JSON list of C-alpha atoms in Angstrom, two decimals:
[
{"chain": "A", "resi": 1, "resn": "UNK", "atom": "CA", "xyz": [-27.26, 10.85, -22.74]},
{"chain": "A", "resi": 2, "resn": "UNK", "atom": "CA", "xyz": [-26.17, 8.85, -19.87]},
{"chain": "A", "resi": 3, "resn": "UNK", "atom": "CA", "xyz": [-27.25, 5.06, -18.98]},
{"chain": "A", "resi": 4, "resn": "UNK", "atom": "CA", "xyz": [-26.65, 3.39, -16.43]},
{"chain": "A", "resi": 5, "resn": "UNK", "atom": "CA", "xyz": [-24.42, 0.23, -18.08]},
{"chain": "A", "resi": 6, "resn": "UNK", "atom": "CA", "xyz": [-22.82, -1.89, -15.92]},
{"chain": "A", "resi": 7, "resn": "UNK", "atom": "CA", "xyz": [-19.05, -1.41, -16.38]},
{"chain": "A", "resi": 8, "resn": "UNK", "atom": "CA", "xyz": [-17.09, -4.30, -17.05]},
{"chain": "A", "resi": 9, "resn": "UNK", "atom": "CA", "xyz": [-14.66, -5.53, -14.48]},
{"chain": "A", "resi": 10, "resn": "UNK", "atom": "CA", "xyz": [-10.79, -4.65, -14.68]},
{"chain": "A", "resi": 11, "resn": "UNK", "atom": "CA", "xyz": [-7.49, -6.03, -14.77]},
{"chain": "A", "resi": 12, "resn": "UNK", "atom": "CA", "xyz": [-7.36, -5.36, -10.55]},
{"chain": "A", "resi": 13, "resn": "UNK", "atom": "CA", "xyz": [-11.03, -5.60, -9.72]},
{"chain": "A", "resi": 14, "resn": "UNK", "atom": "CA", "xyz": [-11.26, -9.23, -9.23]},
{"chain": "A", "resi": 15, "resn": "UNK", "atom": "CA", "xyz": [-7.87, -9.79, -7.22]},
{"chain": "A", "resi": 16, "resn": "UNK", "atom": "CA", "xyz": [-8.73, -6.11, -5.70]},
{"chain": "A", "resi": 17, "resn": "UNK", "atom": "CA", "xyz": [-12.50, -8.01, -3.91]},
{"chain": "A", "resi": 18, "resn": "UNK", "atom": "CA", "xyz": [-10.45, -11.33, -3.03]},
{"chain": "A", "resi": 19, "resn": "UNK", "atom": "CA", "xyz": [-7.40, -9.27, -1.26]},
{"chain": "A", "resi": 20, "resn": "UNK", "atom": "CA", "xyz": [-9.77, -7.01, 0.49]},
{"chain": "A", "resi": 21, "resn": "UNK", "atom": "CA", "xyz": [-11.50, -10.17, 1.92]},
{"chain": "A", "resi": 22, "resn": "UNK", "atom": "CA", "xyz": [-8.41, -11.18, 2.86]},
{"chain": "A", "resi": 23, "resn": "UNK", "atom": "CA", "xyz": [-7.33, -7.98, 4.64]},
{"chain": "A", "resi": 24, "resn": "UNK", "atom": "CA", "xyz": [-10.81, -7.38, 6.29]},
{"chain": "A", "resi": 25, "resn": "UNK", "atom": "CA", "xyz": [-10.29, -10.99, 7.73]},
{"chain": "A", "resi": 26, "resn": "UNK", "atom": "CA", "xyz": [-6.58, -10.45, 8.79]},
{"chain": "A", "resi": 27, "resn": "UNK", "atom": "CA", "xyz": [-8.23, -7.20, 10.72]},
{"chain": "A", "resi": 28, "resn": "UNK", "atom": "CA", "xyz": [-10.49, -8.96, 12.77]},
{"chain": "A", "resi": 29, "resn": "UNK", "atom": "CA", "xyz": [-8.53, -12.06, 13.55]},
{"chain": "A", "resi": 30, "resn": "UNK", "atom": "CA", "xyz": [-5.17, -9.51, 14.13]},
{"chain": "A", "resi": 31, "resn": "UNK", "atom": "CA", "xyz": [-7.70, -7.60, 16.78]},
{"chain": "A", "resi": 32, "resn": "UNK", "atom": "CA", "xyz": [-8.98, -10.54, 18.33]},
{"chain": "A", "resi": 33, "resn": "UNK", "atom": "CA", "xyz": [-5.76, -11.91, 18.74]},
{"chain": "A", "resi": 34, "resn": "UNK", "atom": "CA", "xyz": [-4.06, -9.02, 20.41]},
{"chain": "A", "resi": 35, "resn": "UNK", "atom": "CA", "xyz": [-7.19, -8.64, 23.05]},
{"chain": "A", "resi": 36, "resn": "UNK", "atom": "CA", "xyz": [-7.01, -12.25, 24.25]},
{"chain": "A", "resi": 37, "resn": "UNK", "atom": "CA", "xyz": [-3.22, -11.65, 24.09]},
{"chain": "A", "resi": 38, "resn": "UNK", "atom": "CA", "xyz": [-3.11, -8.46, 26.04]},
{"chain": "A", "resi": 39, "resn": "UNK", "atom": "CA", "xyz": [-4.82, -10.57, 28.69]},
{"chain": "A", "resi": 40, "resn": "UNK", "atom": "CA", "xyz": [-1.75, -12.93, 29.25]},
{"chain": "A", "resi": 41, "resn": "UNK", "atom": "CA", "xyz": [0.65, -10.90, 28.27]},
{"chain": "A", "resi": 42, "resn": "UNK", "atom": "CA", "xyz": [2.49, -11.16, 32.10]},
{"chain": "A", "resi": 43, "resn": "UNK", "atom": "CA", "xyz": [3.06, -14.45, 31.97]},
{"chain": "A", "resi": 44, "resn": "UNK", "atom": "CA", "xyz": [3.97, -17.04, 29.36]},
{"chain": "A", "resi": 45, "resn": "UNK", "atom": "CA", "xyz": [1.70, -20.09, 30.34]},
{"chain": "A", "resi": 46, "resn": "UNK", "atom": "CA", "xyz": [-0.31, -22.68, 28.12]},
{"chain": "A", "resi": 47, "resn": "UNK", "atom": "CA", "xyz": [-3.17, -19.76, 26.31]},
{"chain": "A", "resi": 48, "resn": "UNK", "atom": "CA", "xyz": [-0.16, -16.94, 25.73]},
{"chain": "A", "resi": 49, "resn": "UNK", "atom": "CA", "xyz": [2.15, -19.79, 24.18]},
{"chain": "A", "resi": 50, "resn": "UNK", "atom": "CA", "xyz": [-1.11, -21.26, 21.96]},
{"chain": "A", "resi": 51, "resn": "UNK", "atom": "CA", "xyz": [-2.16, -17.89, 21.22]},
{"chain": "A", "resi": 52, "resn": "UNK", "atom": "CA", "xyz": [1.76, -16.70, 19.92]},
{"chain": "A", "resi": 53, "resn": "UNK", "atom": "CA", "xyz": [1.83, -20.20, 17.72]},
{"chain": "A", "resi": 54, "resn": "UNK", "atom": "CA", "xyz": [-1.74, -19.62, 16.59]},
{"chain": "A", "resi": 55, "resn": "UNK", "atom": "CA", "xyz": [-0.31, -16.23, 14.74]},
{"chain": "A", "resi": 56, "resn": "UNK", "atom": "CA", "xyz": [2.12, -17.13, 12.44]},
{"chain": "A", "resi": 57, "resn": "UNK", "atom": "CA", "xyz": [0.56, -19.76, 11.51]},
{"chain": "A", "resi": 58, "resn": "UNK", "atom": "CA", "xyz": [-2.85, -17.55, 10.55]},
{"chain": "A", "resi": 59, "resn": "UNK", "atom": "CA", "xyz": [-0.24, -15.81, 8.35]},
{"chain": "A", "resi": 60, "resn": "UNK", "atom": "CA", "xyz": [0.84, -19.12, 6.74]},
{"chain": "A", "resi": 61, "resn": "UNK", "atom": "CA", "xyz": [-2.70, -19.81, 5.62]},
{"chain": "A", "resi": 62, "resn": "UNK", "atom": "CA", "xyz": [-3.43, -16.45, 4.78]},
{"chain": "A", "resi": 63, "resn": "UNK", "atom": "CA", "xyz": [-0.56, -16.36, 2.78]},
{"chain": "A", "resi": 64, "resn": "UNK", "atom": "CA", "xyz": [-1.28, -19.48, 1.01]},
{"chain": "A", "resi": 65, "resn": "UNK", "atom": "CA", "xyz": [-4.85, -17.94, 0.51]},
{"chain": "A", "resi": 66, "resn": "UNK", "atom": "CA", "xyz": [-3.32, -14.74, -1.27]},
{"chain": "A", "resi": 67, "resn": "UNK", "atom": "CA", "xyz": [-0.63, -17.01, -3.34]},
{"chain": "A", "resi": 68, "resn": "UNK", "atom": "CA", "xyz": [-3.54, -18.94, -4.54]},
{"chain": "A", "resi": 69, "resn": "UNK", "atom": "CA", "xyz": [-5.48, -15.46, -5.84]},
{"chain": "A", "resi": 70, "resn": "UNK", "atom": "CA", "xyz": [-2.41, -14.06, -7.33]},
{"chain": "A", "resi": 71, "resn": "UNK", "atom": "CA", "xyz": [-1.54, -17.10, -9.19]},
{"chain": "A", "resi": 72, "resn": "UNK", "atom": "CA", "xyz": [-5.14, -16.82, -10.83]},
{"chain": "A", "resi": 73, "resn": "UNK", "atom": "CA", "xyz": [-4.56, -13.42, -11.46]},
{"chain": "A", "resi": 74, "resn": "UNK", "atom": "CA", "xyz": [-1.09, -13.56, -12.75]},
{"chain": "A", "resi": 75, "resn": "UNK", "atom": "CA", "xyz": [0.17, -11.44, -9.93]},
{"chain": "A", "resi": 76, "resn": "UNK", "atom": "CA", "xyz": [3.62, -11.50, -8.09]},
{"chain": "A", "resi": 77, "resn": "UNK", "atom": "CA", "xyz": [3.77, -14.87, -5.98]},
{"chain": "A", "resi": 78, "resn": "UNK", "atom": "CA", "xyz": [7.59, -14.99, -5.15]},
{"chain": "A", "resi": 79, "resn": "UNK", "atom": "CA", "xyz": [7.59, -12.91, -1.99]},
{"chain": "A", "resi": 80, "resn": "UNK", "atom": "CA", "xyz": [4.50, -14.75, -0.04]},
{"chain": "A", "resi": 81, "resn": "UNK", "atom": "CA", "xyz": [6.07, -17.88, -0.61]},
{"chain": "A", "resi": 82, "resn": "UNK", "atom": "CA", "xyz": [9.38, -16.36, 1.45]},
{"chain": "A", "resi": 83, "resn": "UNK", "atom": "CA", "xyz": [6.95, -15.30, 3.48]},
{"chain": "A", "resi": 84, "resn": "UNK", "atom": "CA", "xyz": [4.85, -18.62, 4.12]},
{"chain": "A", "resi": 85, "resn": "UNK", "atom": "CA", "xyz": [8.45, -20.20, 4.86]},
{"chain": "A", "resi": 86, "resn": "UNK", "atom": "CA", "xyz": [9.23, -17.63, 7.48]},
{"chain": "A", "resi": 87, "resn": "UNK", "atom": "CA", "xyz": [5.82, -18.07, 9.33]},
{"chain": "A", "resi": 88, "resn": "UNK", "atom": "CA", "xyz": [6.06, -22.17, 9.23]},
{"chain": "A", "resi": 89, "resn": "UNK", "atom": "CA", "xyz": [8.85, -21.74, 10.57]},
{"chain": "A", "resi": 90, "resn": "UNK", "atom": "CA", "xyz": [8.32, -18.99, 13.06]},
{"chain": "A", "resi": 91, "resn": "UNK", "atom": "CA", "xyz": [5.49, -20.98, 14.65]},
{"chain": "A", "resi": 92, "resn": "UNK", "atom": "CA", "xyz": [7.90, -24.38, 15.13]},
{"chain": "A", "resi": 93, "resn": "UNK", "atom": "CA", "xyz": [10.54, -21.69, 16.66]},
{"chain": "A", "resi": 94, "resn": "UNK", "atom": "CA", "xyz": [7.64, -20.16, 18.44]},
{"chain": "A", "resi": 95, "resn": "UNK", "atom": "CA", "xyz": [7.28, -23.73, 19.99]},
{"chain": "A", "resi": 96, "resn": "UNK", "atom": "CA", "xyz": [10.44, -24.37, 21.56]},
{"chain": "A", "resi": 97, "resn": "UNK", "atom": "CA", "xyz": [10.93, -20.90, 22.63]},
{"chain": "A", "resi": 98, "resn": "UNK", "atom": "CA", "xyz": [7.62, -20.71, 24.49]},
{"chain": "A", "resi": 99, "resn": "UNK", "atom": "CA", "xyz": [9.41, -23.46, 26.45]},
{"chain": "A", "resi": 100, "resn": "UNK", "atom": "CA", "xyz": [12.16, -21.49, 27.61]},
{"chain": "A", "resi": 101, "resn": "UNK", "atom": "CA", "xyz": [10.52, -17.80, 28.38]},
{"chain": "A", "resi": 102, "resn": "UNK", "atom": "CA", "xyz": [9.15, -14.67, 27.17]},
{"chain": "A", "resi": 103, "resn": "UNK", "atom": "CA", "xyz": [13.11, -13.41, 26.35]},
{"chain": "A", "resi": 104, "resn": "UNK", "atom": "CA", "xyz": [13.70, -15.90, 23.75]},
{"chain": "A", "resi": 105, "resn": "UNK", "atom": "CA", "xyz": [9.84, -15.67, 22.60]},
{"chain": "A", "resi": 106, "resn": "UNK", "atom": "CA", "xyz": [10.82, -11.87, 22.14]},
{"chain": "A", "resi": 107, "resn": "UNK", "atom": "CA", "xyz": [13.71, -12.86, 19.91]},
{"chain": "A", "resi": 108, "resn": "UNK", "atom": "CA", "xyz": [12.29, -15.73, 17.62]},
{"chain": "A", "resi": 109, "resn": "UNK", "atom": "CA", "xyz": [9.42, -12.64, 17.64]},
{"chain": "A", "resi": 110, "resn": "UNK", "atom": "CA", "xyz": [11.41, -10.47, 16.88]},
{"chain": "A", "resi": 111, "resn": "UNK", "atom": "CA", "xyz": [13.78, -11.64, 13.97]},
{"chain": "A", "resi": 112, "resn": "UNK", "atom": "CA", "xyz": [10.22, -12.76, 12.22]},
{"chain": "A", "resi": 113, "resn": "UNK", "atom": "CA", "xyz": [8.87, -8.94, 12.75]},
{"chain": "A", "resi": 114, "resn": "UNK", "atom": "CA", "xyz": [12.52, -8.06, 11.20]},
{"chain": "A", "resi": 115, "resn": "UNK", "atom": "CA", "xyz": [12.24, -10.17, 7.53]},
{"chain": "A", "resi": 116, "resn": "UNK", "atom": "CA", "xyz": [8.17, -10.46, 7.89]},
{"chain": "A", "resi": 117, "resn": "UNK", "atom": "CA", "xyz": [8.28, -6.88, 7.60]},
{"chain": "A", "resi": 118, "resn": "UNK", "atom": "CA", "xyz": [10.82, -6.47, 4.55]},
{"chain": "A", "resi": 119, "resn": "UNK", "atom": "CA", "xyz": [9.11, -9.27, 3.05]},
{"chain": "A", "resi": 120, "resn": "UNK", "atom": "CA", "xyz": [5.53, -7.46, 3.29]},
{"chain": "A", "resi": 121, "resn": "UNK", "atom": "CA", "xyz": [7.53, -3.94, 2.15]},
{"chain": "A", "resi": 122, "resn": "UNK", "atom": "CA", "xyz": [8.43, -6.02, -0.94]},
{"chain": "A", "resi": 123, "resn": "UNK", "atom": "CA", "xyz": [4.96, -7.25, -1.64]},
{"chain": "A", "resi": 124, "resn": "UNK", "atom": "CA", "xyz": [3.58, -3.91, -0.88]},
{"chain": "A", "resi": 125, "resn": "UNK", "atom": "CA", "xyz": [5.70, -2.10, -3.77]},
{"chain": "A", "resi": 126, "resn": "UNK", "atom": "CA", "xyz": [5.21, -4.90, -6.17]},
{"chain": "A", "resi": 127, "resn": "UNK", "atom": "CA", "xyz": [1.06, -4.52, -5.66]},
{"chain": "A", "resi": 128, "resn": "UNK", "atom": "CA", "xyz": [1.27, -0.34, -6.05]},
{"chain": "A", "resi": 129, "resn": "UNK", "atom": "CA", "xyz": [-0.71, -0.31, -9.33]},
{"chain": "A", "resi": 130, "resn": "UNK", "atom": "CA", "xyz": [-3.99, -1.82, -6.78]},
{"chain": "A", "resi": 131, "resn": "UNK", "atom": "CA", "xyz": [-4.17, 1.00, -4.67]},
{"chain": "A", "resi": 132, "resn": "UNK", "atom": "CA", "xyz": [-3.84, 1.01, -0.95]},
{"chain": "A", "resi": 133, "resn": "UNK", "atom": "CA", "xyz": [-0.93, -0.48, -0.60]},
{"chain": "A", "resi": 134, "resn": "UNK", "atom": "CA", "xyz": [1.06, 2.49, 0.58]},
{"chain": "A", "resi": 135, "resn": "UNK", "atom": "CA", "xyz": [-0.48, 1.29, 4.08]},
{"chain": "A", "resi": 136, "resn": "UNK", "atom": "CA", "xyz": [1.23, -1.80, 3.42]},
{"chain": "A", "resi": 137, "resn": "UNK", "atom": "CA", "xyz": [4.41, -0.33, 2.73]},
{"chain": "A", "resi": 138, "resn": "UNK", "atom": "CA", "xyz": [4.46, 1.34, 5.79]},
{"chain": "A", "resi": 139, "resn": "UNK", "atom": "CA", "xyz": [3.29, -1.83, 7.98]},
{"chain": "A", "resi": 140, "resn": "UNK", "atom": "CA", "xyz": [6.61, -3.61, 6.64]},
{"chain": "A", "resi": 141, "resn": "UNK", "atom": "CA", "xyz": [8.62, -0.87, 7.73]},
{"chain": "A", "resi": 142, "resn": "UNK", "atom": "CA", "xyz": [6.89, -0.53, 10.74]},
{"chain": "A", "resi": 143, "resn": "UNK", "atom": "CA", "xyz": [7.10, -4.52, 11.56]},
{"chain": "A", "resi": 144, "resn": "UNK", "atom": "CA", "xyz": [11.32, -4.14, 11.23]},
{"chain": "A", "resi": 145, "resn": "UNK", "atom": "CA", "xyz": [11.23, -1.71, 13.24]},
{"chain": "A", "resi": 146, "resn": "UNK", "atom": "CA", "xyz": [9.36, -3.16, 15.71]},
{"chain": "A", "resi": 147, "resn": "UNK", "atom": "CA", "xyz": [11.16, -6.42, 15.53]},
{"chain": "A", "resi": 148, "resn": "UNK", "atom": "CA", "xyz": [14.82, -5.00, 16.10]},
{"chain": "A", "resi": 149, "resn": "UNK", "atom": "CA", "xyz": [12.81, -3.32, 19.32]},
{"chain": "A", "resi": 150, "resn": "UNK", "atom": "CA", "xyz": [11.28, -6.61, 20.58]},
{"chain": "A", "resi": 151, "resn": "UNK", "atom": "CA", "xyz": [15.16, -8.29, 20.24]},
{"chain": "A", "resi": 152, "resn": "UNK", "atom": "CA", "xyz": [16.03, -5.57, 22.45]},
{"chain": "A", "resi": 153, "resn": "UNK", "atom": "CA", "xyz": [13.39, -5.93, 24.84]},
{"chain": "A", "resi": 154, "resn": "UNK", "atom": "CA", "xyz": [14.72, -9.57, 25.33]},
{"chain": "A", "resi": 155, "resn": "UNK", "atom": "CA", "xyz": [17.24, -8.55, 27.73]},
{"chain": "A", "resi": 156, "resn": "UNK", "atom": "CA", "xyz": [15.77, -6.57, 29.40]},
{"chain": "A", "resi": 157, "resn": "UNK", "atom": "CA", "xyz": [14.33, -7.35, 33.06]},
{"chain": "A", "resi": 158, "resn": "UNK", "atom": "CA", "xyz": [10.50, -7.65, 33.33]},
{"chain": "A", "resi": 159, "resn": "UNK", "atom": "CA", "xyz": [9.81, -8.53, 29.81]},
{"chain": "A", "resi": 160, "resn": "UNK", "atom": "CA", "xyz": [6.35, -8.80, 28.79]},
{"chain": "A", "resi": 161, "resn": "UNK", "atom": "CA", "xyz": [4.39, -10.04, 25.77]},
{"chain": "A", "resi": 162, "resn": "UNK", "atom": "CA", "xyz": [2.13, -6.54, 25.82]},
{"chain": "A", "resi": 163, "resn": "UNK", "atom": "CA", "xyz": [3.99, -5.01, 23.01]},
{"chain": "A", "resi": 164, "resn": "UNK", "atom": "CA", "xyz": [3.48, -8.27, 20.88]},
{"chain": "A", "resi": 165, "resn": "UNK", "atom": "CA", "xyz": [-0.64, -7.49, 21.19]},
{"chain": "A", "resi": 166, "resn": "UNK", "atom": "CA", "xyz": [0.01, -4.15, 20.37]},
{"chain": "A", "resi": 167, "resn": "UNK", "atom": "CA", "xyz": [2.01, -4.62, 17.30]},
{"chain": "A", "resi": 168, "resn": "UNK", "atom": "CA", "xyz": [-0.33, -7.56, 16.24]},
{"chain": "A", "resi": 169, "resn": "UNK", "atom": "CA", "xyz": [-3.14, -5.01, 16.24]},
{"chain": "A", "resi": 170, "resn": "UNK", "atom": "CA", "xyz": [-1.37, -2.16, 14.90]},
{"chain": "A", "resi": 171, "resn": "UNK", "atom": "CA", "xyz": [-0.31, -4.33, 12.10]},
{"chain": "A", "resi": 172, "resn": "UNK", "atom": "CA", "xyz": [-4.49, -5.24, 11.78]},
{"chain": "A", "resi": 173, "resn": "UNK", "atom": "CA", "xyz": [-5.21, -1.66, 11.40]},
{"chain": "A", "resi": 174, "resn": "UNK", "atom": "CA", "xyz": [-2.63, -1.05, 8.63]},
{"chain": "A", "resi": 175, "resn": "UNK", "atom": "CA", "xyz": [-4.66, -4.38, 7.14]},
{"chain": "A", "resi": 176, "resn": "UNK", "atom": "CA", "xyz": [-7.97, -2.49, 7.07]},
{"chain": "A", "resi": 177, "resn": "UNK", "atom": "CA", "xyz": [-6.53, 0.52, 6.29]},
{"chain": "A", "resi": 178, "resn": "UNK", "atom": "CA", "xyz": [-5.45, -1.21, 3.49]},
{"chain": "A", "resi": 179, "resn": "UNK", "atom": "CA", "xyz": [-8.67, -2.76, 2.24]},
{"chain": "A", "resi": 180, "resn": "UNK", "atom": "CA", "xyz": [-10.60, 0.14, 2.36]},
{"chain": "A", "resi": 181, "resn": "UNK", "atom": "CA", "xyz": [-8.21, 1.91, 0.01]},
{"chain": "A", "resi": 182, "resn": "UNK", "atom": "CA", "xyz": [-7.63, -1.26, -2.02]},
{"chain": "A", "resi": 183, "resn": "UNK", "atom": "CA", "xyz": [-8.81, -0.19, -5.73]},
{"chain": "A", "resi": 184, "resn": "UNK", "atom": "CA", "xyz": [-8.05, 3.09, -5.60]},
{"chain": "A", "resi": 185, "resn": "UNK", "atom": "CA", "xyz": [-5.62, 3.93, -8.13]},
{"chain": "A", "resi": 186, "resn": "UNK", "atom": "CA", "xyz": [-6.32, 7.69, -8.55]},
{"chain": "A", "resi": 187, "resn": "UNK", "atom": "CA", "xyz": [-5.04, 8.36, -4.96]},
{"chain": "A", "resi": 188, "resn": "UNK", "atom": "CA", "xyz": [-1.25, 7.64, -3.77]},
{"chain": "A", "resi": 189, "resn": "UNK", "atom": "CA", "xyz": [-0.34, 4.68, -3.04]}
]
């Protein structure tokens, strides 16, 4: 006979809830971002520059926010704090480049897509046995991709800050993608 017992919790349930929190939240702010970015995106004046500081910084904290929950839960830390560095330091390059145009906001933009990405790939592999991370995998692949694409876009005449919006909210969807699979063992990865 079957009763209904409540099962107890797993080795990846409880970082499983606290990274899909995480993800669901880097969704929404990732979407909101791009939209008021898409906006701008012509022109590099005072709410464009803000808004392209504003992001890597969300990724600091968010990173700090996930080292803190795999630290608890004796997960891998090593990668997010490569990755907290890059951001920090992305949004002071993010600073001075707003100050000179949207080419060399393309570039700093672009070589943080480039390592963000491989950085996030690493992570990704590292966090298989959770579940859902294969659309993780594929956002850090994506994100170098992208980056060697904005450095190239740099030189080019008429460069805009659309594409950033539209990676920023790609990269959101591979972040809910992400959550919703989070847990999920039985299925690939």
């Amino acid at each position: 006979m079957d009763t209904l017992i409540d099962k107890p919790p797993t080795r990846t349930d409880v970082p499983t809830a606290a990274l899909r929190k995480l993800y669901l939240a880097r969704f929404a702010f990732a979407a909101a971002w791009a939209a008021l970015l898409f906006t701008t995106a012509d022109t590099l004046g005072p709410l464009s520059a803000t808004l392209l500081v504003i992001y890597p910084l969300f990724d600091v904290a968010c990173a700090v926010v996930d080292v803190r929950s795999a630290r608890t839960h004796a997960g891998p830390v090593r990668h997010l704090y490569l990755n907290i560095a890059l951001s920090a330091l992305t949004g002071a390059g993010l600073v001075v480049a707003a100050t000179s145009g949207i080419p060399a906001v393309l570039r700093v933009w672009g070589v943080w897509a480039v390592t963000a990405g491989l950085v996030q790939l690493a992570v990704g592999v590292s966090r298989r046995q959770l579940g859902g991370q294969w659309a993780m995998i594929a956002s850090g692949g994506i994100s170098a991709l992208a980056g060697a694409s904005f450095f190239a876009q740099a030189g080019q005449d008429g460069a805009t800050l659309t594409n950033l919006a539209g990676y920023a909210f790609l990269g959101g969807v591979f972040f809910l993608v992400s959550a919703l699979r989070l847990g999920r063992t039985g299925t690939p990865t």
